Coordinates of C-alpha atoms in Angstrom, one line a residue:
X1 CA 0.0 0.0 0.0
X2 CA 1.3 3.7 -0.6
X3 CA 0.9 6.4 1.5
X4 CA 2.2 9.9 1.4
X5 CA 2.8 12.7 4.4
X6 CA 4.0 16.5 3.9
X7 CA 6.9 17.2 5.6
X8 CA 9.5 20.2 5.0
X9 CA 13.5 21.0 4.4
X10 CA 14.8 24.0 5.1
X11 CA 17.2 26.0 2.0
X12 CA 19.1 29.0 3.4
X13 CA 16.1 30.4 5.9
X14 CA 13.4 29.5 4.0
X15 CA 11.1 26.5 3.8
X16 CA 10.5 23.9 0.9
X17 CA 7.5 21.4 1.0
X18 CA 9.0 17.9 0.8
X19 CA 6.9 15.0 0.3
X20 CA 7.9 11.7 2.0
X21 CA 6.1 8.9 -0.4
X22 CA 6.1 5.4 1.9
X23 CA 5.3 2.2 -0.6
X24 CA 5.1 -1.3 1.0
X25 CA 5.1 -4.3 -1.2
X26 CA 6.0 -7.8 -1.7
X27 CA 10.1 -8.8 -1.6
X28 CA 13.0 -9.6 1.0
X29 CA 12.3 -7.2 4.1
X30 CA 14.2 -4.5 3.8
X31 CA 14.4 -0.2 3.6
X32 CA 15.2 1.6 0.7
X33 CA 15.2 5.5 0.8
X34 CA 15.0 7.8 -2.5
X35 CA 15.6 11.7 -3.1
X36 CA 19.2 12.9 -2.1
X37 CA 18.7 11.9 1.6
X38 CA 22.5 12.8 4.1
X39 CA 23.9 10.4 6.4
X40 CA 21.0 11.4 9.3
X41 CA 18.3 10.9 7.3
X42 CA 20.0 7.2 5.7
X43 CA 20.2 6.3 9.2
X44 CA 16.5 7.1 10.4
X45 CA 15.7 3.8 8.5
X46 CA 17.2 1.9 11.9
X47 CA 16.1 4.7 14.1
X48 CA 12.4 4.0 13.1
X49 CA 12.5 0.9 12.9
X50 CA 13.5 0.4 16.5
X51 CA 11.1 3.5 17.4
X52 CA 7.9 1.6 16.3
X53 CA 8.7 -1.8 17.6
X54 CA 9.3 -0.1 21.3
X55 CA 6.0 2.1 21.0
X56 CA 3.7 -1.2 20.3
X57 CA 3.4 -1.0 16.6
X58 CA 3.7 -4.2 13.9
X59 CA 7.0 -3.3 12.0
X60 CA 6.2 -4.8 8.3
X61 CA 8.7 -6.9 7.1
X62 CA 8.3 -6.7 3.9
X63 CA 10.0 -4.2 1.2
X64 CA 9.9 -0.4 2.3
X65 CA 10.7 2.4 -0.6
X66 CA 10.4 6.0 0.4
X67 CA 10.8 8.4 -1.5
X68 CA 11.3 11.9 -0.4
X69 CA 10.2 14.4 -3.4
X70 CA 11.2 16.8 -5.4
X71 CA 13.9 14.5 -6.2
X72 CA 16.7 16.7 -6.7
X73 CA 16.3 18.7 -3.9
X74 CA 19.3 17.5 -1.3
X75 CA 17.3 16.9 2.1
X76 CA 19.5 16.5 5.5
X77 CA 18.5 16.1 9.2
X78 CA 16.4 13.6 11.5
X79 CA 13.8 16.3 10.7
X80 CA 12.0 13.3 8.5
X81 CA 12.2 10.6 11.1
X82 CA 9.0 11.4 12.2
X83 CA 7.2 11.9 8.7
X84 CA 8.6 8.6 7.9
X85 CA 7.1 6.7 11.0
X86 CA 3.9 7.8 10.4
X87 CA 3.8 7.4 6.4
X88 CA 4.8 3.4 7.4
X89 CA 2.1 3.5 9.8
X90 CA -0.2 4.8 7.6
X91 CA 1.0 2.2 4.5
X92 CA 0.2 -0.8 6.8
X93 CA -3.0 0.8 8.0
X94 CA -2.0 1.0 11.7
X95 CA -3.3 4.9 11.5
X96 CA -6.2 6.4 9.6
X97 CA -4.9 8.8 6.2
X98 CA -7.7 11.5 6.1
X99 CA -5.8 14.3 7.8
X100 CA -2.2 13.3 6.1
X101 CA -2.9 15.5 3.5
X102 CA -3.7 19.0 5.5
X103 CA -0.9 18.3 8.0
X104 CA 2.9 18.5 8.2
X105 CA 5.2 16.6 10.1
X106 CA 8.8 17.2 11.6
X107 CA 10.5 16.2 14.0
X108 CA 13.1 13.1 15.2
X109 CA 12.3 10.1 17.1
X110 CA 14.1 8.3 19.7
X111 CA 14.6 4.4 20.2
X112 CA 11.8 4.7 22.7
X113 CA 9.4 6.2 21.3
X114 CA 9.8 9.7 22.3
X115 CA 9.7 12.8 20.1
X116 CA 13.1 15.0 19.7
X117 CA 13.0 18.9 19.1
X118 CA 14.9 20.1 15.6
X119 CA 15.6 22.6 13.7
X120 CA 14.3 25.2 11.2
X121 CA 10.6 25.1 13.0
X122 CA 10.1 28.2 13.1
X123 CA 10.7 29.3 8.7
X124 CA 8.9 25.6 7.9
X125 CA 5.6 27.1 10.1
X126 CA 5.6 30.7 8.8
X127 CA 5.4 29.0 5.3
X128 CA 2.9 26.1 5.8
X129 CA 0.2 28.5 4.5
X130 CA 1.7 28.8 1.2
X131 CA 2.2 25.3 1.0
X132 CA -1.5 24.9 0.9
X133 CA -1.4 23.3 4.7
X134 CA -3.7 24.0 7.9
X135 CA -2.0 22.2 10.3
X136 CA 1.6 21.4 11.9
X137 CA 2.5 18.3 14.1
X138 CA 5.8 19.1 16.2
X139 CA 7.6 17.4 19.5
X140 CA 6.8 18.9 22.4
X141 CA 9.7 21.0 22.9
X142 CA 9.2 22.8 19.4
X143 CA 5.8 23.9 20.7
X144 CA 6.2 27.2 21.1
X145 CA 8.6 28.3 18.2
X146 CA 5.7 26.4 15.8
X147 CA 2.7 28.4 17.5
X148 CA 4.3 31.6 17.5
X149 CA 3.0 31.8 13.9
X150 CA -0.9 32.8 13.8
X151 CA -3.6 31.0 11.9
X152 CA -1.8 27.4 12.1
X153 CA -2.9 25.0 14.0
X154 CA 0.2 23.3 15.9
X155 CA -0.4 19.9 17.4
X156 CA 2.7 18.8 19.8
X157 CA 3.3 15.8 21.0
X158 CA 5.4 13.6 23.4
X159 CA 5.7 10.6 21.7
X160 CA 4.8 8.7 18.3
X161 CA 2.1 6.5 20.0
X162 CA 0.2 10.1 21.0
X163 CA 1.0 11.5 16.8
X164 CA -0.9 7.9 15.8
X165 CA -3.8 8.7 18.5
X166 CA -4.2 11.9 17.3
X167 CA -4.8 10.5 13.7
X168 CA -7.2 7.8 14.6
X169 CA -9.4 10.0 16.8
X170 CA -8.5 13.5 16.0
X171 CA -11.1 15.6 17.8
X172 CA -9.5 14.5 21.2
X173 CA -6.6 17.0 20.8
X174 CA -6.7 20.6 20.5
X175 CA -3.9 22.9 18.9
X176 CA -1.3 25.2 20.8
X177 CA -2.4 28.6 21.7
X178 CA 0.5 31.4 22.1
X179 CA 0.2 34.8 21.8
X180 CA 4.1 35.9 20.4
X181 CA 3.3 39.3 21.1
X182 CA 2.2 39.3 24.4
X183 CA 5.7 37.5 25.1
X184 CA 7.6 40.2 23.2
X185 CA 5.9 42.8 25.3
X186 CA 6.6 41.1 28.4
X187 CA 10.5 40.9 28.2
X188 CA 13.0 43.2 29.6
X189 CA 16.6 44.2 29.0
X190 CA 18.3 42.9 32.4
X191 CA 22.0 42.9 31.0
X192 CA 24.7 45.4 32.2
X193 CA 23.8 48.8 32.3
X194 CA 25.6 52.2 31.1
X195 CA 25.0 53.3 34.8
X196 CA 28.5 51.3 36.1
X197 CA 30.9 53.4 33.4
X198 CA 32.3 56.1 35.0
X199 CA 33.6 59.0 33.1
X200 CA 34.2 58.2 28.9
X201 CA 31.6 60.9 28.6
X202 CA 33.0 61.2 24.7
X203 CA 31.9 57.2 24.3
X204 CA 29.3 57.2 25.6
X205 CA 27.9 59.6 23.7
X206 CA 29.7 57.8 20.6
X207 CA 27.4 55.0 21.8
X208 CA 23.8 56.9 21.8
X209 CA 24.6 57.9 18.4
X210 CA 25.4 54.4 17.3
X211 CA 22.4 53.2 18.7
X212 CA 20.1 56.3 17.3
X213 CA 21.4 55.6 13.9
X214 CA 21.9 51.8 13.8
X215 CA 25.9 53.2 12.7
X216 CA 29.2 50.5 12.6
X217 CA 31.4 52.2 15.7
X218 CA 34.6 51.3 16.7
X219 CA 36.9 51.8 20.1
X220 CA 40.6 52.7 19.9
X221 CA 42.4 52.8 23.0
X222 CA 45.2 51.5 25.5
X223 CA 44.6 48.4 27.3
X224 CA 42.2 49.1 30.4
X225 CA 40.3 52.0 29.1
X226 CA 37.0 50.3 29.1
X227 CA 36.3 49.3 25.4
X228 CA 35.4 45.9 25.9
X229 CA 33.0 47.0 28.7
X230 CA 31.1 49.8 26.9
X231 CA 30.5 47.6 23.8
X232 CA 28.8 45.3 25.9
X233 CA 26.4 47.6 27.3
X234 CA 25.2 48.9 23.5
X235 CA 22.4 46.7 23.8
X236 CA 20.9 48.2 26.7
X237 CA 20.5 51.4 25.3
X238 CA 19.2 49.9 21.6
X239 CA 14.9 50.0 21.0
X240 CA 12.8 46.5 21.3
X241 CA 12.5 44.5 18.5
X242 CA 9.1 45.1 16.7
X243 CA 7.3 41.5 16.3
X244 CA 8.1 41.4 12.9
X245 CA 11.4 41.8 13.4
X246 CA 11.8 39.7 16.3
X247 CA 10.3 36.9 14.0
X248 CA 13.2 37.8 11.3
X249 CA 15.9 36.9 14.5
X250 CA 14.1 33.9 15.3
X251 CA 13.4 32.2 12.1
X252 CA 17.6 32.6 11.4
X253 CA 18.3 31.2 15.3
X254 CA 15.8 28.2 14.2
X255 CA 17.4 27.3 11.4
X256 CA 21.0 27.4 13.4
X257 CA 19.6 25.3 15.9
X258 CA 19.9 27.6 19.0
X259 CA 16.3 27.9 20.1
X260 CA 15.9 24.2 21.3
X261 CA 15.9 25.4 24.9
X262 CA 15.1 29.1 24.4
X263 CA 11.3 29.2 24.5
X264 CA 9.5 30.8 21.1
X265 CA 10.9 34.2 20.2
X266 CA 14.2 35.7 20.6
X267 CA 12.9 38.9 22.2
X268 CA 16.5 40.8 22.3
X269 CA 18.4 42.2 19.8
X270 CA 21.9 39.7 18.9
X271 CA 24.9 40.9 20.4
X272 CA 27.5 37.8 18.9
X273 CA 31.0 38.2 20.0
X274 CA 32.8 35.8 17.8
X275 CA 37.2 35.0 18.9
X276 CA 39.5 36.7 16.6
X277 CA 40.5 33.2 15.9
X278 CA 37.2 32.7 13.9
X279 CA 37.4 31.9 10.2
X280 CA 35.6 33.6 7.0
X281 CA 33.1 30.6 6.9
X282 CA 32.5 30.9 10.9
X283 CA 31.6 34.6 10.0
X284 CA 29.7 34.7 7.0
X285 CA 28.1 30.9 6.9
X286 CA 28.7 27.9 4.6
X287 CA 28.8 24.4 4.8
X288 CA 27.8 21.5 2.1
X289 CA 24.5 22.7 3.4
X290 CA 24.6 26.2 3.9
X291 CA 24.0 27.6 7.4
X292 CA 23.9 31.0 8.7
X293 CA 27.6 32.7 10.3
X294 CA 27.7 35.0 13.2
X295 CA 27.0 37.9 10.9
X296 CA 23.7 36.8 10.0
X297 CA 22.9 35.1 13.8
X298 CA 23.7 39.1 14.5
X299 CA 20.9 39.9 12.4
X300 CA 19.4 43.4 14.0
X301 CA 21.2 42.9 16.8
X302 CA 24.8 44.1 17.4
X303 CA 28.1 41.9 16.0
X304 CA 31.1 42.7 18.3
X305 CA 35.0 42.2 17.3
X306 CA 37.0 42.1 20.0
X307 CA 40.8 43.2 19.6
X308 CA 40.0 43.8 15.7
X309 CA 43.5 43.8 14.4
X310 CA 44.1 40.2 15.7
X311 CA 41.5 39.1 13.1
X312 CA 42.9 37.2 9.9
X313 CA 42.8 40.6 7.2
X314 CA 41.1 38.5 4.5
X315 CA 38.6 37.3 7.3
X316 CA 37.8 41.5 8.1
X317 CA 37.2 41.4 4.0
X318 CA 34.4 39.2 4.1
X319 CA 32.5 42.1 6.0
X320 CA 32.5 44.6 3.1
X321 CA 29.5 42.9 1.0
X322 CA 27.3 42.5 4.2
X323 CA 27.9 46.0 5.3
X324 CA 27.0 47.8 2.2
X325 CA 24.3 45.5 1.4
X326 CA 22.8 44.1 4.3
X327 CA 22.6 40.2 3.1
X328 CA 25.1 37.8 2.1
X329 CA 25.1 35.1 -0.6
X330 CA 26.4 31.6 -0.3
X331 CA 26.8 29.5 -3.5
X332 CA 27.3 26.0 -4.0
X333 CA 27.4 23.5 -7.1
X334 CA 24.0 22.6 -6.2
X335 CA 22.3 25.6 -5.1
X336 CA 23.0 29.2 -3.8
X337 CA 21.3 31.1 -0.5
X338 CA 20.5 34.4 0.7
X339 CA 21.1 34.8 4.6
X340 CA 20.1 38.5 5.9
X341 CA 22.5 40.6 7.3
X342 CA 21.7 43.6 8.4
X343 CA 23.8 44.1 11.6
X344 CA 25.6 46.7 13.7
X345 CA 29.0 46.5 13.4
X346 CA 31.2 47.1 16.8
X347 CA 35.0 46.9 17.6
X348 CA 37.6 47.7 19.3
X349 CA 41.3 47.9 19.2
X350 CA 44.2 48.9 20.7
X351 CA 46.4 51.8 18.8
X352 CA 49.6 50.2 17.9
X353 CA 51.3 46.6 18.8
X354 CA 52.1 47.6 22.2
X355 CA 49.3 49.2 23.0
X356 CA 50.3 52.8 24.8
X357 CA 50.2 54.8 21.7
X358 CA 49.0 58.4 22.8
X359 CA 48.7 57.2 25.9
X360 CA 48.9 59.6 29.1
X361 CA 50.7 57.4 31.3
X362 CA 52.6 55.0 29.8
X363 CA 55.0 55.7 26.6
X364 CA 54.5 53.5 23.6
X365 CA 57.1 51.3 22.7
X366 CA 56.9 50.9 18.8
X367 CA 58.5 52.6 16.3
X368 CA 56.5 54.2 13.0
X369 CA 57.2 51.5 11.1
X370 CA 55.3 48.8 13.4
X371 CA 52.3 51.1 13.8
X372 CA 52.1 51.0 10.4
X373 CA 51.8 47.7 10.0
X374 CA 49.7 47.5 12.7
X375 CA 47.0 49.4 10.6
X376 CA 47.6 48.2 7.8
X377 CA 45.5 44.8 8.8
X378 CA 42.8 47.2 8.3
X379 CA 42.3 48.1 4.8
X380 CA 40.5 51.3 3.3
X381 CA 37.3 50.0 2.5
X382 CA 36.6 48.5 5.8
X383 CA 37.3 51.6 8.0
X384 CA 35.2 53.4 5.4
X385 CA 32.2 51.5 6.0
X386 CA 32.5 52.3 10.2
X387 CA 31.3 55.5 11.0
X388 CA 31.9 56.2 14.8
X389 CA 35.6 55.5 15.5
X390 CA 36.1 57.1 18.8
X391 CA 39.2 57.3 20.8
X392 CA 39.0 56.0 24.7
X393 CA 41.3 56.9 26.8
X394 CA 42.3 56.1 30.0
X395 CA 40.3 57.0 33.4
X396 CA 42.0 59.6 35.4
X397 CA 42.4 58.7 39.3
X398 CA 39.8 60.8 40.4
X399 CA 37.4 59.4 38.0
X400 CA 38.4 55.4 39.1
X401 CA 37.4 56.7 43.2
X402 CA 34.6 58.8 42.2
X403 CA 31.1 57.9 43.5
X404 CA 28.8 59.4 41.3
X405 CA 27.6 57.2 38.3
X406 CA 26.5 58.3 34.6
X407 CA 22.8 58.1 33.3
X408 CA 21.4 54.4 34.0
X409 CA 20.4 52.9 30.1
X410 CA 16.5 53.3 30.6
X411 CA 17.3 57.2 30.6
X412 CA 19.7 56.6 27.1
X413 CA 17.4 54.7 26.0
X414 CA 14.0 57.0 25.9
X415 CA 16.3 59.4 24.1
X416 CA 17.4 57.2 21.1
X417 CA 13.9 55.9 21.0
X418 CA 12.6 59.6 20.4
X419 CA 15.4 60.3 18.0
X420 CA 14.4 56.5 15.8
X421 CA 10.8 57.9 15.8
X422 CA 11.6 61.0 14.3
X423 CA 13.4 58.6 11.6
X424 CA 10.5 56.3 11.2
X425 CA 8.2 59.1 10.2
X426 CA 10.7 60.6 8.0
X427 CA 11.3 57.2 6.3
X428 CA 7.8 56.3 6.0
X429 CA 7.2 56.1 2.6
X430 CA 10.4 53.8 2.6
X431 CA 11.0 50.4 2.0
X432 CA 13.2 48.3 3.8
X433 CA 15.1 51.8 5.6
X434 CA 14.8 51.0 9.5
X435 CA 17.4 53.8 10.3
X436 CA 20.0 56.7 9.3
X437 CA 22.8 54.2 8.5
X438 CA 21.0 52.6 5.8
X439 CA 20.2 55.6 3.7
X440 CA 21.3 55.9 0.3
X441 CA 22.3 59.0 -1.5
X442 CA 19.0 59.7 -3.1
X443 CA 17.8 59.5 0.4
X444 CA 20.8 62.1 1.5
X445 CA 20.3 64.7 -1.0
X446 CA 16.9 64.9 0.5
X447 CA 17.1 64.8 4.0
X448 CA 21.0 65.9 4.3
X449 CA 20.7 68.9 2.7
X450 CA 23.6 71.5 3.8
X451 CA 23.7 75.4 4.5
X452 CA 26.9 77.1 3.1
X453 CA 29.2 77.3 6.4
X454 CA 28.4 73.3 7.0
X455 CA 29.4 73.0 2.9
X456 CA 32.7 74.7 3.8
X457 CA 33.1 73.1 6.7
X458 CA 32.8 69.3 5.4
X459 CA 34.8 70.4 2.5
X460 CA 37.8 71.4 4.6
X461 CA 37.8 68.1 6.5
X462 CA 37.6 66.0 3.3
X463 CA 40.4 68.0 2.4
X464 CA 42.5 67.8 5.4
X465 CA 41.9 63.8 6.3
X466 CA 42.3 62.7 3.1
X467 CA 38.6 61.4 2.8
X468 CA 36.8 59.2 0.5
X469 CA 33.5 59.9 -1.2
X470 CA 32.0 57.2 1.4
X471 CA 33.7 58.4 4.5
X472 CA 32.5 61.8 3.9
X473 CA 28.6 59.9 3.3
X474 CA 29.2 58.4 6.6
X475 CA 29.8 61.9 8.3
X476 CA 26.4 63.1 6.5
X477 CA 24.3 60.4 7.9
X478 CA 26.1 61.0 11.5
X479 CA 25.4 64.2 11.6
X480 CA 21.6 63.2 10.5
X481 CA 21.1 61.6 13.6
X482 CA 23.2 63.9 16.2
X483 CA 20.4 66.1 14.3
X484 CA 17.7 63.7 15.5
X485 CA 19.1 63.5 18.8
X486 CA 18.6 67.0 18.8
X487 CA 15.1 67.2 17.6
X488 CA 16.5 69.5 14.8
X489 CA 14.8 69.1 10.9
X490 CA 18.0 70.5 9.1
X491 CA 21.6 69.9 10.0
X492 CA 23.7 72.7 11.2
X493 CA 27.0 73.6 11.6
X494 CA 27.7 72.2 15.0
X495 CA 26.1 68.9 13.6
X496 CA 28.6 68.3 11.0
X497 CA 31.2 69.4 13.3
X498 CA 30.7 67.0 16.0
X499 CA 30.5 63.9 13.0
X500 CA 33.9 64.7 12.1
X501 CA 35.6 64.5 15.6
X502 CA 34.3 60.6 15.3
X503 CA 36.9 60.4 12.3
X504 CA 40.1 59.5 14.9
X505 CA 41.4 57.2 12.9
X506 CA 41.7 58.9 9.5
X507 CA 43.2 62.4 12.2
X508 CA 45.7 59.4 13.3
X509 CA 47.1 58.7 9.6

């Protein structure tokens, strides 16, 4: 008898209906399985096999063929263990077929009969409507990513006996009920907060504007000057993810497996803090089936580079494409992927090999020479694309012993989300422009417009520091939020002015 069950495989972080075709016949016992299958799914055939004997159920020994369709479509993952189960279940008539074809089935089965959590959820549920299907049938811990999505009915289940319950008497079960939004609204930033810096009065405010503006921002300064520990408090002071966008963060954490054990959304923005030891592919994603790097797990969040000169140079080159564009693209002989990427970029370094270059204290130790080559890991077009790069230096005594503590990140906060407002009505009639850092130039000659002394004044500094046509489009869209910030409409003077004193690296060169 044949019988046939919807399941789904996940390409880049989108969903493709897969169809898992179960024939038993006459012939020498035995499993067969069709359509590109990987090592986990060649191996399901003993899983299941030992997963319906334990549960109760009459293995057939006869000849199994399953097919998983389209054909040429590589599928990977114990995602199908379940699907398969059920389709021999339903070939031997141990379960009734009306509902197989309205439903769809993941998930991977254990020797005993017990349902394991996977992958991709999340992406495979937000598309089940276009797929033509009503329903969802999940393990129990993949509850609440599947439900998150509204107008699906999501069915979990412990184990494979409950799944073949459910399709012999379906109206004893009822489907998942989550409200995403009511969990989105409920969470709150408890991380480190801005309050604990004391003094860097210059950073922080390098930090509000970064956070205003969604703008790349890095730290230069001598060992023990607090870079490491004011990039970490960035998030606290960056708005809440709209549910939309929260559901963009989690469908990319589903499909990179990390929301097993994290409930249904991810409800904070990314802050990924990948070792300078990490390779291009770490970064940017790959694998014979693509997954998503750390720039794309940092979607809308923050990424974070640590001690950025001890990255690999051709490593720091795989950021250029991302930055500008806000995706990257990952091709294979077989198929090519789109991962989003539309991340703030934050780093910091130290200002020469040794470390004490301009430093108050202690006297740098390397000659011209070495701090040359020191920069020269970072090429043009990277430090182009980063807009804030601030210097941080060290804390005088009498700020170390101080008391007194700088605004908590709640108070920060209200003020960056007034200033993203003002660029949320302004970039209404937008697509696809969240904030200042993302604008193009058609979108600068409207909104950037200068008077003649801010003209002069920008002119000078390109001039002076040597800059390129997208540095100088980096100082615009800086001084287009210190504008917002403000609650100014047109940039002034004193705008422009304060966008160029965040160019310290191009005044050190």
């Amino acid at each position: 008898m044949l019988a046939r069950v919807w399941s789904a495989s996940i390409v880049g972080v989108d969903a493709v209906k897969v169809g898992v075709e179960v024939d038993i016949s006459g012939g020498l016992p035995g499993i067969v399985i069709l359509g590109l299958p990987d090592a986990a799914i060649q191996e399901s055939k003993e899983r299941v096999k030992a997963t319906l004997k334990n549960a109760g159920f009459a293995f057939p020994m006869r000849k199994i063929v399953i097919n998983l369709t389209p054909a040429d479509l590589r599928k990977e993952g114990p995602c199908f263990d379940l699907p398969i189960s059920v389709g021999i279940l339903a070939a031997s008539e141990q379960v009734k077929a009306d509902l197989l074809g309205d439903y769809l089935f993941l998930g991977e089965v254990s020797l005993d009969g017990s349902l394991r959590a996977v992958a991709g959820v999340l992406p495979i549920a937000a598309a089940a409507e276009k797929m033509g299907i009503t329903g969802l049938v999940v393990p129990a811990d993949n509850a609440q990513e599947a439900a998150v999505v509204k107008g699906l009915d999501v069915y979990a289940f412990e184990n494979i006996s409950q799944v073949a319950e459910f399709l012999n008497q379906p109206g004893r079960y009822k489907p998942i009920q989550l409200d995403g939004t009511a969990s989105l609204m409920a969470s709150s930033w408890n991380g480190v907060d801005l309050m604990d810096v004391k003094g860097q009065a210059h950073a922080r405010r390098a930090l509000e504007i970064a956070a205003a503006g969604g703008h790349n921002l890095i730290f230069v300064g001598p060992p023990g000057s607090g870079k490491t520990m004011l990039a970490r408090r960035l998030p606290g002071i960056l708005p809440p993810l709209a549910f939309a966008e929260a559901l963009e963060v989690t469908r990319i954490h589903s499909v990179a497996g990390l929301l097993k054990n994290r409930g249904s959304l991810v409800c904070d923005r990314p802050f990924r803090s990948p070792h300078h030891s990490a390779s291009g592919p770490s970064l940017v994603g790959g694998g014979s089936f693509p997954r998503p790097g750390e720039i794309s797990l940092s979607h809308l969040g923050i990424l974070f580079l640590d001690e950025l000169t001890e990255f690999k140079r051709d490593v720091l080159e795989f950021l250029r494409q991302p930055l500008e564009d806000g995706f990257v693209t990952i091709s294979r002989t077989r198929q090519s992927v789109m991962f989003p990427a539309q991340f703030t970029l934050v780093a910091s370094t130290n200002p020469c090999p040794c470390g004490f270059y301009g430093d108050t204290v202690q006297s740098c130790t390397c000659s011209p020479r070495q701090r040359e080559q020191y920069w020269a890991k970072l090429s043009g077009p990277l430090m182009d694309r980063i807009d804030l790069q601030v210097a941080v230096n060290r804390l005088k005594p009498e700020e170390i012993t101080q008391a007194s503590t700088g605004e908590p990140s709640a108070v920060v906060r209200e003020r960056v989300l007034q200033a993203r407002e003002r660029a949320r009505v302004r970039f209404q009639e937008e697509v696809n422009l969240r904030c200042n850092a993302q604008m193009q130039s058609r979108h600068m000659q409207r909104w950037c417009k200068l008077d003649d002394m801010s003209r002069v004044l920008l002119e000078n500094a390109i001039k002076k520091l040597g800059l390129s046509a997208r540095a100088s489009d980096r100082i615009l869209k800086v001084a287009r939020t210190i504008a917002d910030l403000a609650g100014d409409e047109n940039l002034q003077v004193s705008h422009i002015a304060e966008a160029i004193q965040y160019r310290t690296i191009d005044r050190m060169q």
